[in-house]
Amino acid sequence: MRLLLVRHGETPHNAAGRCQGQLDVPMQDIGEQQVRRLAARLTTSVLDAVDAVYTSPMLRAWRTAQLLMGDRDCPCVDAPQLMELHYGSVQGLADASWPTGLSADWRSDPWRVAFPNGESLSLLQSRVHRVLRQVTQAHAGQTVMLSTHGLVLRVLLQEALGLTGADFWRLRIPNASAWWMSCSICAEGLVLGDVQRAEPRVTVAAARAAMADKTMPLGAMGEVERVAVQAAVVQQTVEPVIGRVGLCVFAADHGITAEGVSAYPAAVTAEMTRNFARGGAAINVLARAHDITLDLVDVGVNGSLEAWPNLVAAKVAPGTDNFRRAPAMSPAMLDQALAVGAERAQRMVRCGMDAIALGEMGIGNTTSAAALLSAFTGLPAERTVGAGTGVQGQGLQHKRGVVDDALAWHRAALAASGVQTPDTREWLRRVGGLEIAAMAGAAMAVVEHPVLLVADGFISTVAVLAAARMLHESAAQSSFSSETSSAFALLERLVLSHRSSETGHEEAIRALNGMRSTLRQGEPLGEVPIRPLLDLGMRLGEGSGAAMAVPLLRSATA
């Protein structure tokens, strides 16, 4: 039997971020419009092939089935087993109003949560299996539509795709979306598989066509419109949503501060990290203002930090070595830092984030980022090294001299060992930082998921450049064709939040666009250069520029 799984259109509770569960909430007008557009995308031939419809009896699901099937002569059966999860005593509430700890448990390990006076996912799965057995026996060899709800679809898709419980939230199931799935019965029970989106692939052209249907001149919203198209392609829906946004802030120290390249002492890294954990920094204020989930990670701070509940202890080492006369880190340190970043990004995906932003804290890290950019591009330090924490005049000239001197030393050391063209990993190991490597690891991890990646300023942009280069270099050494598009997939997801006043940022953006142009392989989204959304003269770091851009991202997909 072939199933056409459909989620209903948007309701007022969906729009307000409240769980509706088994409250009989109808769709709002925009939800009905979404379903009509879904019917157009599915085409007449798909809907004509449906032999029977089983729908949750709740108004939003029943109305979705009615709008999709129209006046087709097709039996429609109420199936209470297809109702949404019962959230019990929190039904109808936003998760911020749930009892303490319940929302965090629901996002981190949903299969272990049983809602008070409600259900668990296991109970929901059991009742859905019961109706699927009945449907399969009654409609063997036929095509059946199930009009149901988000968590019902998520449970079925997770099972059919063979995903673990930890991946429950990585599935993107927007309102008014449809999926194909096969269903059969064997001696062991139900067999679900062959999952694919029922709608045609959303291309740039399709996203732009959807944008053209809006009551405004095409292109009138400028870069905001471009973000909407980008989100549609990445999320594979012409109704993209940027709701939940996570910001990973990685903190680490740098040995290069021993060369006097910063206006502040290295001890400020630890103090600022404590301030983040206390909630007293600029990024904490911006995150609260814009409803951003902060993920604070100690990946290499020099010193013992208190066990703050909101600070992730993932210290690879107490900072890097002074890269003026030695590699900043060992190969093992680099691998660990990349893994920390990847794990934090994947956790954000599992928590249902629509966009993941990158931020950092580390005295000396503009020096490290500038050295990386010069190593990648061949540019002299004069074009990559800026004021950072505020060094000017002779201090700035000294900082540039340190970078030029360090790169000359490493090139000589590499040449002496027979390496003429070191790859990106080697440069990241030699002159990078632990927090820069962690951001690169996070950036590489998002290519597998339908989320946007939001870079902050100069340092995070260099980290993304390093990530794209590593993916490209890995693909060049691989026989698997699926890897060849990974670097482009990363750049396709990238949003530059703002143009930093730091000297090297413009060169880093130019390098990213050059790489994107080379990799785009005819993709229309690659025709227009990546441009920062904001230009406010900022150079604070911490992810502050990324946080400032979040309202624009949400507006683009409103």
mmCIF file of C-alpha atoms in Angstrom, residues 344-486:
data_model
loop_
_atom_site.group_PDB
_atom_site.id
_atom_site.type_symbol
_atom_site.label_atom_id
_atom_site.label_comp_id
_atom_site.label_asym_id
_atom_site.label_seq_id
_atom_site.Cartn_x
_atom_site.Cartn_y
_atom_site.Cartn_z
ATOM 1 C CA ARG A 344 26.750 21.440 19.204
ATOM 2 C CA ALA A 345 25.300 22.236 15.756
ATOM 3 C CA GLN A 346 23.710 18.793 15.511
ATOM 4 C CA ARG A 347 22.199 19.284 18.938
ATOM 5 C CA MET A 348 20.697 22.561 17.753
ATOM 6 C CA VAL A 349 19.179 20.749 14.774
ATOM 7 C CA ARG A 350 17.745 18.072 17.045
ATOM 8 C CA CYS A 351 16.169 20.832 19.148
ATOM 9 C CA GLY A 352 14.256 22.025 16.080
ATOM 10 C CA MET A 353 16.193 25.163 15.170
ATOM 11 C CA ASP A 354 15.417 26.750 11.804
ATOM 12 C CA ALA A 355 18.669 28.723 11.783
ATOM 13 C CA ILE A 356 21.974 28.287 13.584
ATOM 14 C CA ALA A 357 24.189 31.305 14.205
ATOM 15 C CA LEU A 358 27.875 31.354 15.099
ATOM 16 C CA GLY A 359 29.608 33.533 17.678
ATOM 17 C CA GLU A 360 32.922 33.531 19.514
ATOM 18 C CA MET A 361 34.952 34.919 22.365
ATOM 19 C CA GLY A 362 38.747 34.811 22.509
ATOM 20 C CA ILE A 363 41.297 37.552 23.067
ATOM 21 C CA GLY A 364 43.700 37.330 20.126
ATOM 22 C CA ASN A 365 41.283 35.663 17.732
ATOM 23 C CA THR A 366 41.247 38.457 15.128
ATOM 24 C CA THR A 367 44.989 37.831 14.761
ATOM 25 C CA SER A 368 44.381 34.132 14.235
ATOM 26 C CA ALA A 369 41.524 34.755 11.776
ATOM 27 C CA ALA A 370 43.635 37.256 9.811
ATOM 28 C CA ALA A 371 46.525 34.787 9.616
ATOM 29 C CA LEU A 372 44.155 32.127 8.287
ATOM 30 C CA LEU A 373 42.723 34.481 5.687
ATOM 31 C CA SER A 374 46.206 35.468 4.507
ATOM 32 C CA ALA A 375 47.206 31.800 4.348
ATOM 33 C CA PHE A 376 44.108 30.915 2.293
ATOM 34 C CA THR A 377 44.297 33.860 -0.114
ATOM 35 C CA GLY A 378 47.958 34.867 -0.218
ATOM 36 C CA LEU A 379 47.047 38.400 0.847
ATOM 37 C CA PRO A 380 49.522 40.357 2.964
ATOM 38 C CA ALA A 381 48.664 41.134 6.582
ATOM 39 C CA GLU A 382 48.060 44.782 5.671
ATOM 40 C CA ARG A 383 44.836 43.683 3.943
ATOM 41 C CA THR A 384 43.666 41.136 6.517
ATOM 42 C CA VAL A 385 44.725 42.447 9.946
ATOM 43 C CA GLY A 386 42.579 45.092 11.627
ATOM 44 C CA ALA A 387 42.147 46.768 14.988
ATOM 45 C CA GLY A 388 40.508 43.819 16.722
ATOM 46 C CA THR A 389 40.011 44.907 20.325
ATOM 47 C CA GLY A 390 41.195 48.395 19.404
ATOM 48 C CA VAL A 391 44.936 48.383 18.630
ATOM 49 C CA GLN A 392 45.941 51.379 16.505
ATOM 50 C CA GLY A 393 49.049 53.095 15.148
ATOM 51 C CA GLN A 394 52.273 51.321 16.055
ATOM 52 C CA GLY A 395 50.299 48.586 17.798
ATOM 53 C CA LEU A 396 48.456 47.771 14.576
ATOM 54 C CA GLN A 397 51.686 47.754 12.578
ATOM 55 C CA HIS A 398 53.207 45.399 15.159
ATOM 56 C CA LYS A 399 50.178 43.094 14.910
ATOM 57 C CA ARG A 400 50.502 42.952 11.124
ATOM 58 C CA GLY A 401 54.202 42.265 11.442
ATOM 59 C CA VAL A 402 53.504 39.356 13.788
ATOM 60 C CA VAL A 403 51.130 37.776 11.241
ATOM 61 C CA ASP A 404 53.519 38.226 8.309
ATOM 62 C CA ASP A 405 56.408 36.887 10.375
ATOM 63 C CA ALA A 406 54.396 33.890 11.620
ATOM 64 C CA LEU A 407 53.234 32.915 8.142
ATOM 65 C CA ALA A 408 56.773 33.170 6.790
ATOM 66 C CA TRP A 409 57.981 30.893 9.587
ATOM 67 C CA HIS A 410 55.286 28.280 8.922
ATOM 68 C CA ARG A 411 55.830 28.331 5.167
ATOM 69 C CA ALA A 412 59.540 27.743 5.739
ATOM 70 C CA ALA A 413 58.815 24.906 8.179
ATOM 71 C CA LEU A 414 56.379 23.308 5.728
ATOM 72 C CA ALA A 415 58.800 23.633 2.828
ATOM 73 C CA ALA A 416 61.537 22.036 4.918
ATOM 74 C CA SER A 417 59.264 19.035 5.436
ATOM 75 C CA GLY A 418 58.463 18.833 1.719
ATOM 76 C CA VAL A 419 54.992 20.435 1.855
ATOM 77 C CA GLN A 420 54.621 23.202 -0.730
ATOM 78 C CA THR A 421 50.824 23.603 -0.752
ATOM 79 C CA PRO A 422 49.375 22.853 2.691
ATOM 80 C CA ASP A 423 45.662 22.144 2.791
ATOM 81 C CA THR A 424 43.108 24.044 4.841
ATOM 82 C CA ARG A 425 43.220 21.639 7.784
ATOM 83 C CA GLU A 426 46.958 22.134 8.086
ATOM 84 C CA TRP A 427 46.657 25.913 8.106
ATOM 85 C CA LEU A 428 43.813 25.740 10.611
ATOM 86 C CA ARG A 429 45.989 23.575 12.847
ATOM 87 C CA ARG A 430 48.996 25.870 12.508
ATOM 88 C CA VAL A 431 47.527 29.359 12.921
ATOM 89 C CA GLY A 432 43.878 28.814 13.859
ATOM 90 C CA GLY A 433 42.077 28.877 17.184
ATOM 91 C CA LEU A 434 40.073 26.270 19.031
ATOM 92 C CA GLU A 435 36.900 28.370 18.826
ATOM 93 C CA ILE A 436 37.504 29.044 15.117
ATOM 94 C CA ALA A 437 37.878 25.307 14.526
ATOM 95 C CA ALA A 438 34.711 24.637 16.522
ATOM 96 C CA MET A 439 32.777 27.135 14.384
ATOM 97 C CA ALA A 440 34.150 25.442 11.257
ATOM 98 C CA GLY A 441 33.014 22.071 12.601
ATOM 99 C CA ALA A 442 29.546 23.457 13.262
ATOM 100 C CA ALA A 443 29.388 24.924 9.758
ATOM 101 C CA MET A 444 30.342 21.609 8.152
ATOM 102 C CA ALA A 445 27.683 19.798 10.180
ATOM 103 C CA VAL A 446 24.769 21.915 8.910
ATOM 104 C CA VAL A 447 25.125 20.803 5.276
ATOM 105 C CA GLU A 448 23.142 17.652 6.130
ATOM 106 C CA HIS A 449 20.177 19.615 7.457
ATOM 107 C CA PRO A 450 17.570 22.087 6.129
ATOM 108 C CA VAL A 451 18.700 24.998 8.300
ATOM 109 C CA LEU A 452 20.249 28.377 7.566
ATOM 110 C CA LEU A 453 23.743 29.128 8.875
ATOM 111 C CA VAL A 454 24.168 32.690 10.106
ATOM 112 C CA ALA A 455 27.725 34.017 10.324
ATOM 113 C CA ASP A 456 28.464 36.926 12.626
ATOM 114 C CA GLY A 457 31.428 39.052 11.519
ATOM 115 C CA PHE A 458 35.036 38.657 10.452
ATOM 116 C CA ILE A 459 36.083 35.708 12.610
ATOM 117 C CA SER A 460 33.041 33.519 11.997
ATOM 118 C CA THR A 461 33.160 34.331 8.267
ATOM 119 C CA VAL A 462 36.756 33.065 8.137
ATOM 120 C CA ALA A 463 35.633 29.946 10.036
ATOM 121 C CA VAL A 464 32.913 29.309 7.416
ATOM 122 C CA LEU A 465 35.468 29.876 4.639
ATOM 123 C CA ALA A 466 37.716 27.269 6.271
ATOM 124 C CA ALA A 467 34.753 24.857 6.524
ATOM 125 C CA ALA A 468 33.830 25.281 2.855
ATOM 126 C CA ARG A 469 37.442 24.800 1.787
ATOM 127 C CA MET A 470 37.775 21.615 3.868
ATOM 128 C CA LEU A 471 34.583 20.184 2.386
ATOM 129 C CA HIS A 472 35.781 21.002 -1.118
ATOM 130 C CA GLU A 473 39.208 19.492 -0.514
ATOM 131 C CA SER A 474 37.622 16.371 0.971
ATOM 132 C CA ALA A 475 35.372 16.007 -2.083
ATOM 133 C CA ALA A 476 38.365 16.275 -4.410
ATOM 134 C CA GLN A 477 39.876 13.226 -2.699
ATOM 135 C CA SER A 478 36.632 11.207 -2.705
ATOM 136 C CA SER A 479 35.066 8.932 -5.295
ATOM 137 C CA PHE A 480 31.568 9.603 -3.920
ATOM 138 C CA SER A 481 29.782 12.109 -6.137
ATOM 139 C CA SER A 482 27.383 13.042 -3.322
ATOM 140 C CA GLU A 483 30.245 14.768 -1.544
ATOM 141 C CA THR A 484 31.093 17.079 -4.411
ATOM 142 C CA SER A 485 28.196 19.414 -3.620
ATOM 143 C CA SER A 486 28.829 19.644 0.135
#
